[in-house]
């Protein structure tokens, strides 16, 4: 029996203070990888996203202004 593939798209959260980097990475992942991408510019925004949504991967900068 073959495994069934879930219809749920993988979710990725991108946390970066640079707007251009955040947007560029999100657009690339959405168009090429077909991922659902949420974005946050700070630790506080990221924490809000994490509390509301389950993510498969979180990509973040090592240093954020509020962390």
Tab-separated table of N, CA and C in Angstrom:
chain	number	residue	atom	x	y	z
A	1	UNK	N	0.842	-1.177	0.000
A	1	UNK	CA	0.000	0.000	0.000
A	1	UNK	C	0.889	1.243	0.000
A	2	UNK	N	0.618	2.158	-0.905
A	2	UNK	CA	1.395	3.383	-1.012
A	2	UNK	C	0.944	4.391	0.029
A	3	UNK	N	1.890	5.164	0.591
A	3	UNK	CA	1.501	6.189	1.555
A	3	UNK	C	0.704	7.290	0.855
A	4	UNK	N	-0.272	7.810	1.538
A	4	UNK	CA	-1.058	8.897	0.964
A	4	UNK	C	-0.393	10.221	1.288
A	5	UNK	N	-0.450	11.106	0.345
A	5	UNK	CA	0.161	12.410	0.535
A	5	UNK	C	-0.874	13.385	1.071
A	6	UNK	N	-0.517	14.111	2.086
A	6	UNK	CA	-1.416	15.077	2.699
A	6	UNK	C	-1.643	16.243	1.741
A	7	UNK	N	-2.843	16.801	1.763
A	7	UNK	CA	-3.131	17.955	0.921
A	7	UNK	C	-2.701	19.248	1.600
A	8	UNK	N	-2.264	19.167	2.831
A	8	UNK	CA	-1.826	20.338	3.576
A	8	UNK	C	-0.457	20.785	3.078
A	9	UNK	N	-0.335	22.080	2.814
A	9	UNK	CA	0.961	22.622	2.416
A	9	UNK	C	1.819	22.849	3.654
A	10	UNK	N	3.109	22.642	3.497
A	10	UNK	CA	4.016	22.921	4.602
A	10	UNK	C	4.029	24.427	4.852
A	11	UNK	N	4.089	24.793	6.123
A	11	UNK	CA	4.094	26.203	6.529
A	11	UNK	C	5.483	26.594	7.019
A	12	UNK	N	5.931	27.757	6.561
A	12	UNK	CA	7.228	28.291	6.951
A	12	UNK	C	7.026	29.696	7.500
A	13	UNK	N	7.708	29.989	8.597
A	13	UNK	CA	7.719	31.339	9.154
A	13	UNK	C	9.093	31.929	8.920
A	14	UNK	N	9.131	33.107	8.299
A	14	UNK	CA	10.384	33.813	8.063
A	14	UNK	C	10.414	35.016	9.005
A	15	UNK	N	11.466	35.089	9.816
A	15	UNK	CA	11.622	36.192	10.767
A	15	UNK	C	12.900	36.938	10.408
A	16	UNK	N	12.739	38.171	9.900
A	16	UNK	CA	13.896	38.981	9.521
A	16	UNK	C	13.519	40.449	9.607
A	17	UNK	N	14.448	41.263	10.075
A	17	UNK	CA	14.162	42.692	10.205
A	17	UNK	C	14.199	43.415	8.861
A	18	UNK	N	14.901	42.855	7.890
A	18	UNK	CA	15.020	43.469	6.565
A	18	UNK	C	13.807	43.117	5.710
A	19	UNK	N	13.014	44.145	5.355
A	19	UNK	CA	11.787	43.937	4.578
A	19	UNK	C	12.045	43.270	3.236
A	20	UNK	N	13.080	43.711	2.542
A	20	UNK	CA	13.383	43.178	1.216
A	20	UNK	C	13.774	41.698	1.284
A	21	UNK	N	14.592	41.353	2.252
A	21	UNK	CA	15.002	39.962	2.432
A	21	UNK	C	13.801	39.078	2.750
A	22	UNK	N	12.967	39.531	3.670
A	22	UNK	CA	11.775	38.777	4.071
A	22	UNK	C	10.855	38.537	2.889
A	23	UNK	N	10.581	39.575	2.149
A	23	UNK	CA	9.676	39.479	1.005
A	23	UNK	C	10.257	38.612	-0.099
A	24	UNK	N	11.521	38.788	-0.412
A	24	UNK	CA	12.168	38.024	-1.478
A	24	UNK	C	12.190	36.526	-1.156
A	25	UNK	N	12.559	36.195	0.064
A	25	UNK	CA	12.603	34.795	0.468
A	25	UNK	C	11.207	34.171	0.459
A	26	UNK	N	10.228	34.911	0.948
A	26	UNK	CA	8.847	34.405	0.965
A	26	UNK	C	8.336	34.159	-0.447
A	27	UNK	N	8.563	35.110	-1.347
A	27	UNK	CA	8.103	34.956	-2.732
A	27	UNK	C	8.764	33.751	-3.402
A	28	UNK	N	10.047	33.556	-3.159
A	28	UNK	CA	10.762	32.422	-3.745
A	28	UNK	C	10.198	31.100	-3.236
A	29	UNK	N	10.013	30.990	-1.939
A	29	UNK	CA	9.497	29.748	-1.363
A	29	UNK	C	8.074	29.456	-1.808
A	30	UNK	N	7.261	30.493	-1.944
A	30	UNK	CA	5.878	30.302	-2.383
A	30	UNK	C	5.805	29.886	-3.853
A	31	UNK	N	6.614	30.522	-4.703
A	31	UNK	CA	6.514	30.236	-6.138
A	31	UNK	C	7.242	28.957	-6.545
A	32	UNK	N	8.411	28.726	-6.024
A	32	UNK	CA	9.204	27.564	-6.423
A	32	UNK	C	8.851	26.319	-5.606
A	33	UNK	N	8.698	26.495	-4.309
A	33	UNK	CA	8.469	25.351	-3.443
A	33	UNK	C	7.015	25.061	-3.158
A	34	UNK	N	6.135	26.029	-3.431
A	34	UNK	CA	4.724	25.828	-3.160
A	34	UNK	C	4.385	25.845	-1.684
A	35	UNK	N	5.241	26.468	-0.878
A	35	UNK	CA	5.011	26.526	0.554
A	35	UNK	C	4.073	27.674	0.918
A	36	UNK	N	3.420	27.543	2.064
A	36	UNK	CA	2.666	28.644	2.638
A	36	UNK	C	3.626	29.360	3.581
A	37	UNK	N	3.819	30.665	3.365
A	37	UNK	CA	4.827	31.406	4.117
A	37	UNK	C	4.180	32.554	4.892
A	38	UNK	N	4.503	32.617	6.181
A	38	UNK	CA	4.134	33.755	7.014
A	38	UNK	C	5.414	34.527	7.288
A	39	UNK	N	5.279	35.831	7.532
A	39	UNK	CA	6.450	36.667	7.755
A	39	UNK	C	6.286	37.461	9.051
A	40	UNK	N	7.425	37.706	9.705
A	40	UNK	CA	7.459	38.549	10.895
A	40	UNK	C	8.747	39.349	10.871
A	41	UNK	N	8.679	40.583	11.376
A	41	UNK	CA	9.870	41.429	11.363
A	41	UNK	C	10.558	41.496	12.723
A	42	UNK	N	9.937	40.934	13.757
A	42	UNK	CA	10.509	41.005	15.097
A	42	UNK	C	10.193	39.728	15.867
A	43	UNK	N	10.874	39.563	16.995
A	43	UNK	CA	10.615	38.420	17.854
A	43	UNK	C	9.169	38.452	18.353
A	44	UNK	N	8.691	39.624	18.718
A	44	UNK	CA	7.319	39.759	19.219
A	44	UNK	C	6.294	39.319	18.172
A	45	UNK	N	6.469	39.761	16.937
A	45	UNK	CA	5.560	39.347	15.864
A	45	UNK	C	5.671	37.841	15.615
A	46	UNK	N	6.885	37.324	15.644
A	46	UNK	CA	7.093	35.889	15.422
A	46	UNK	C	6.392	35.074	16.507
A	47	UNK	N	6.504	35.501	17.743
A	47	UNK	CA	5.862	34.793	18.842
A	47	UNK	C	4.347	34.768	18.663
A	48	UNK	N	3.766	35.878	18.225
A	48	UNK	CA	2.324	35.929	17.957
A	48	UNK	C	1.941	34.932	16.874
A	49	UNK	N	2.739	34.859	15.810
A	49	UNK	CA	2.478	33.927	14.718
A	49	UNK	C	2.572	32.476	15.209
A	50	UNK	N	3.593	32.200	16.019
A	50	UNK	CA	3.814	30.843	16.517
A	50	UNK	C	2.665	30.387	17.421
A	51	UNK	N	2.125	31.305	18.190
A	51	UNK	CA	1.011	30.964	19.076
A	51	UNK	C	-0.279	30.693	18.305
A	52	UNK	N	-0.406	31.258	17.104
A	52	UNK	CA	-1.629	31.117	16.306
A	52	UNK	C	-1.565	30.008	15.259
A	53	UNK	N	-0.359	29.644	14.828
A	53	UNK	CA	-0.204	28.735	13.697
A	53	UNK	C	0.879	27.705	13.978
A	54	UNK	N	0.688	26.514	13.468
A	54	UNK	CA	1.705	25.470	13.574
A	54	UNK	C	2.603	25.556	12.342
A	55	UNK	N	3.913	25.655	12.554
A	55	UNK	CA	4.866	25.775	11.454
A	55	UNK	C	5.714	24.519	11.345
A	56	UNK	N	6.078	24.184	10.109
A	56	UNK	CA	6.971	23.070	9.846
A	56	UNK	C	8.430	23.512	9.920
A	57	UNK	N	8.672	24.798	9.654
A	57	UNK	CA	10.028	25.337	9.654
A	57	UNK	C	9.971	26.812	10.001
A	58	UNK	N	10.931	27.264	10.812
A	58	UNK	CA	11.071	28.687	11.124
A	58	UNK	C	12.480	29.096	10.731
A	59	UNK	N	12.568	30.120	9.872
A	59	UNK	CA	13.850	30.657	9.432
A	59	UNK	C	13.974	32.035	10.068
A	60	UNK	N	15.054	32.251	10.832
A	60	UNK	CA	15.190	33.521	11.538
A	60	UNK	C	16.627	34.030	11.508
A	61	UNK	N	16.737	35.322	11.661
A	61	UNK	CA	18.052	35.932	11.823
A	61	UNK	C	18.576	35.601	13.212
A	62	UNK	N	19.876	35.600	13.363
A	62	UNK	CA	20.465	35.311	14.665
A	62	UNK	C	20.228	36.466	15.637
A	63	UNK	N	20.167	37.693	15.122
A	63	UNK	CA	19.968	38.854	15.978
A	63	UNK	C	18.741	39.630	15.515
A	64	UNK	N	17.819	39.804	16.436
A	64	UNK	CA	16.617	40.607	16.171
A	64	UNK	C	16.613	41.770	17.150
A	65	UNK	N	16.060	42.911	16.751
A	65	UNK	CA	16.123	44.099	17.600
A	65	UNK	C	15.479	43.932	18.979
A	66	UNK	N	14.450	43.110	19.081
A	66	UNK	CA	13.747	42.983	20.358
A	66	UNK	C	14.041	41.671	21.076
A	67	UNK	N	15.167	41.056	20.747
A	67	UNK	CA	15.520	39.792	21.406
A	67	UNK	C	16.946	39.858	21.902
